[in-house]
Tab-separated table of C-alpha atoms in Angstrom:
chain	number	residue	atom	x	y	z
Y	918	MET	CA	110.311	120.894	207.825
Y	919	LEU	CA	108.632	121.595	211.091
Y	920	PRO	CA	108.401	118.508	213.383
Y	921	ARG	CA	104.899	117.105	213.708
Y	922	ASP	CA	104.965	117.346	217.537
Y	923	LEU	CA	105.790	121.012	217.334
Y	924	ILE	CA	102.913	121.718	214.847
Y	925	ASP	CA	100.485	119.909	217.199
Y	926	LEU	CA	101.791	121.905	220.266
Y	927	MET	CA	101.518	125.249	218.348
Y	928	ARG	CA	97.972	124.423	217.190
Y	929	ASP	CA	96.895	123.448	220.708
Y	930	LEU	CA	97.983	126.733	222.253
Y	931	ASN	CA	96.049	129.942	221.714
Y	932	VAL	CA	99.227	132.015	221.613
Y	933	PHE	CA	102.755	130.806	221.024
Y	934	PRO	CA	105.620	133.261	221.744
Y	935	VAL	CA	108.414	133.360	219.203
Y	936	VAL	CA	111.182	135.715	218.098
Y	937	VAL	CA	111.100	137.065	214.549
Y	938	ALA	CA	114.016	138.642	212.674
Y	939	THR	CA	113.742	140.562	209.453
Y	940	ALA	CA	115.950	142.904	207.365
Y	941	ASP	CA	115.116	145.915	205.269
Y	942	LYS	CA	116.442	146.402	201.758
Y	943	GLU	CA	119.643	148.071	203.097
Y	944	GLY	CA	120.334	145.011	205.214
Y	945	ASN	CA	119.426	146.632	208.538
Y	946	LEU	CA	118.208	143.948	210.929
Y	947	HIS	CA	115.144	144.092	213.167
Y	948	ILE	CA	114.165	141.570	215.817
Y	949	THR	CA	110.758	141.422	217.599
Y	950	PHE	CA	108.773	139.186	219.912
Y	951	ILE	CA	105.343	138.036	218.690
Y	952	THR	CA	102.728	135.573	219.905
Y	953	TRP	CA	100.372	135.362	216.848
Y	954	ILE	CA	101.758	132.416	214.809
Y	955	TYR	CA	100.020	129.422	213.346
Y	956	PRO	CA	101.486	126.404	211.487
Y	957	ILE	CA	99.559	125.700	208.315
Y	958	ASP	CA	101.676	122.613	207.582
Y	959	GLU	CA	105.309	121.383	207.817
Y	960	ARG	CA	106.509	124.040	205.382
Y	961	ARG	CA	104.340	127.027	206.010
Y	962	LEU	CA	103.566	129.318	208.920
Y	963	ARG	CA	101.247	132.243	209.236
Y	964	ILE	CA	102.030	135.196	211.475
Y	965	ALA	CA	100.086	138.307	212.381
Y	966	ILE	CA	101.790	141.612	212.999
Y	967	SER	CA	100.685	145.169	213.496
Y	968	SER	CA	100.518	146.538	209.915
Y	969	ASN	CA	102.665	149.630	210.746
Y	970	ALA	CA	105.396	147.712	212.487
Y	971	LYS	CA	108.976	147.658	211.279
Y	972	THR	CA	108.726	143.882	210.969
Y	973	SER	CA	105.764	144.251	208.596
Y	974	GLN	CA	107.518	146.929	206.555
Y	975	ASN	CA	110.674	144.779	206.287
Y	976	ILE	CA	108.629	141.731	205.115
Y	977	ARG	CA	106.990	143.847	202.412
Y	978	GLU	CA	110.344	145.114	201.311
Y	979	THR	CA	112.430	141.921	201.312
Y	980	GLY	CA	110.261	139.003	202.247
Y	981	ARG	CA	113.133	137.394	204.207
Y	982	VAL	CA	112.384	136.216	207.731
Y	983	ALA	CA	113.944	134.111	210.465
Y	984	ILE	CA	111.828	132.788	213.329
Y	985	GLN	CA	113.333	131.352	216.584
Y	986	ILE	CA	111.031	128.826	218.167
Y	987	PHE	CA	111.517	127.467	221.680
Y	988	ALA	CA	109.583	124.386	222.749
Y	989	PRO	CA	110.149	121.382	224.960
Y	990	ASP	CA	113.436	119.796	223.891
Y	991	LYS	CA	113.683	122.153	220.855
Y	992	ALA	CA	115.329	125.416	219.929
Y	993	LEU	CA	114.643	125.762	216.095
Y	994	SER	CA	115.751	128.454	213.715
Y	995	VAL	CA	113.274	128.706	210.921
Y	996	TYR	CA	114.308	130.587	207.698
Y	997	GLY	CA	112.058	131.486	204.842
Y	998	ASN	CA	110.310	133.935	202.568
Y	999	ALA	CA	107.159	135.702	203.658
Y	1000	LYS	CA	104.421	137.551	201.829
Y	1001	GLU	CA	101.497	139.582	202.939
Y	1002	ILE	CA	98.277	137.589	202.333
Y	1003	LYS	CA	95.880	139.910	204.294
Y	1004	GLU	CA	96.495	143.635	204.526
Y	1005	ARG	CA	94.166	143.938	207.525
Y	1006	ILE	CA	92.146	141.665	209.687
Y	1007	GLU	CA	88.755	143.451	209.636
Y	1008	GLU	CA	87.472	142.162	212.976
Y	1009	ILE	CA	90.409	143.847	214.772
Y	1010	PRO	CA	89.948	147.555	215.803
Y	1011	PHE	CA	93.564	148.499	214.766
Y	1012	PRO	CA	95.519	147.476	211.657
Y	1013	VAL	CA	96.929	143.927	211.884
Y	1014	SER	CA	98.332	142.197	208.724
Y	1015	VAL	CA	98.628	138.435	208.063
Y	1016	PHE	CA	101.812	137.109	206.457
Y	1017	GLU	CA	102.470	133.613	205.205
Y	1018	VAL	CA	106.008	132.177	205.590
Y	1019	ASP	CA	107.267	129.608	203.103
Y	1020	ILE	CA	109.880	127.667	205.043
Y	1021	ASP	CA	113.245	127.165	203.335
Y	1022	THR	CA	115.295	125.682	206.180
Y	1023	VAL	CA	114.768	124.568	209.769
Y	1024	GLU	CA	117.950	124.232	211.815
Y	1025	ASN	CA	118.511	122.816	215.353
Y	1026	ALA	CA	119.792	125.756	217.298
Y	1027	LEU	CA	120.159	123.786	220.554
Y	1028	PHE	CA	123.790	123.284	221.637
Y	1029	PRO	CA	124.964	119.849	222.914
Y	1030	GLY	CA	124.319	119.101	226.572
Y	1031	ALA	CA	121.350	121.433	226.881
Y	1032	THR	CA	117.577	121.165	226.437
Y	1033	ILE	CA	114.684	123.584	226.546
Y	1034	THR	CA	112.108	122.619	229.216
Y	1035	GLY	CA	109.089	124.472	227.849
Y	1036	ILE	CA	107.765	127.391	225.686
Y	1037	ILE	CA	108.639	130.926	226.470
Y	1038	PRO	CA	106.572	131.831	229.540
Y	1039	PHE	CA	103.885	134.360	228.592
Y	1040	ALA	CA	100.918	135.989	230.247
Y	1041	HIS	CA	98.657	138.861	229.340
Y	1042	THR	CA	98.613	141.877	231.601
Y	1043	GLY	CA	96.007	144.564	231.730
Y	1044	ASN	CA	92.508	143.661	230.409
Y	1045	VAL	CA	92.980	139.863	230.066
Y	1046	LEU	CA	89.462	139.246	228.782
Y	1047	LYS	CA	89.895	141.723	225.907
Y	1048	ALA	CA	93.397	140.311	225.188
Y	1049	VAL	CA	92.028	136.691	224.973
Y	1050	GLU	CA	89.157	137.952	222.690
Y	1051	LEU	CA	91.709	139.655	220.461
Y	1052	ASP	CA	93.931	136.554	220.298
Y	1053	SER	CA	90.969	134.368	219.327
Y	1054	LYS	CA	90.045	136.712	216.470
Y	1055	VAL	CA	93.655	136.897	215.227
Y	1056	LEU	CA	94.095	133.140	215.457
Y	1057	GLN	CA	90.925	132.617	213.481
Y	1058	ALA	CA	92.263	134.836	210.760
Y	1059	LEU	CA	95.533	132.951	210.718
Y	1060	LYS	CA	93.658	129.636	210.136
Y	1061	GLU	CA	91.610	130.996	207.204
């Protein structure tokens, strides 16, 4: 289960950077960095990913996903099964899909004698206003 303080932190932030790992049906691994993630509850996450991305393809093929979450005092490995729940977010001008992850296991990945002092630093570059608007639309779709 996800810790309550982590759920609250993830809900408070507009974007929350995480690392997502998937595998295709041949077992080939793929890792990517995303910021569109929202905790539904202690056992479910929703993520939004470009519909044509390798991560999306792998989830459709196998459903297996691992998500690495870094937050103050936490480095958690989250393992679960994902399924596509929305093929495309209509309000977005390019194809973005929504996936729901049913969490099987959450493991502490922090080694003894170390701590994480914050979330992964992240800032938009380019047209910040458009990026913030896009983030808001995607986050709304994740909450629905």
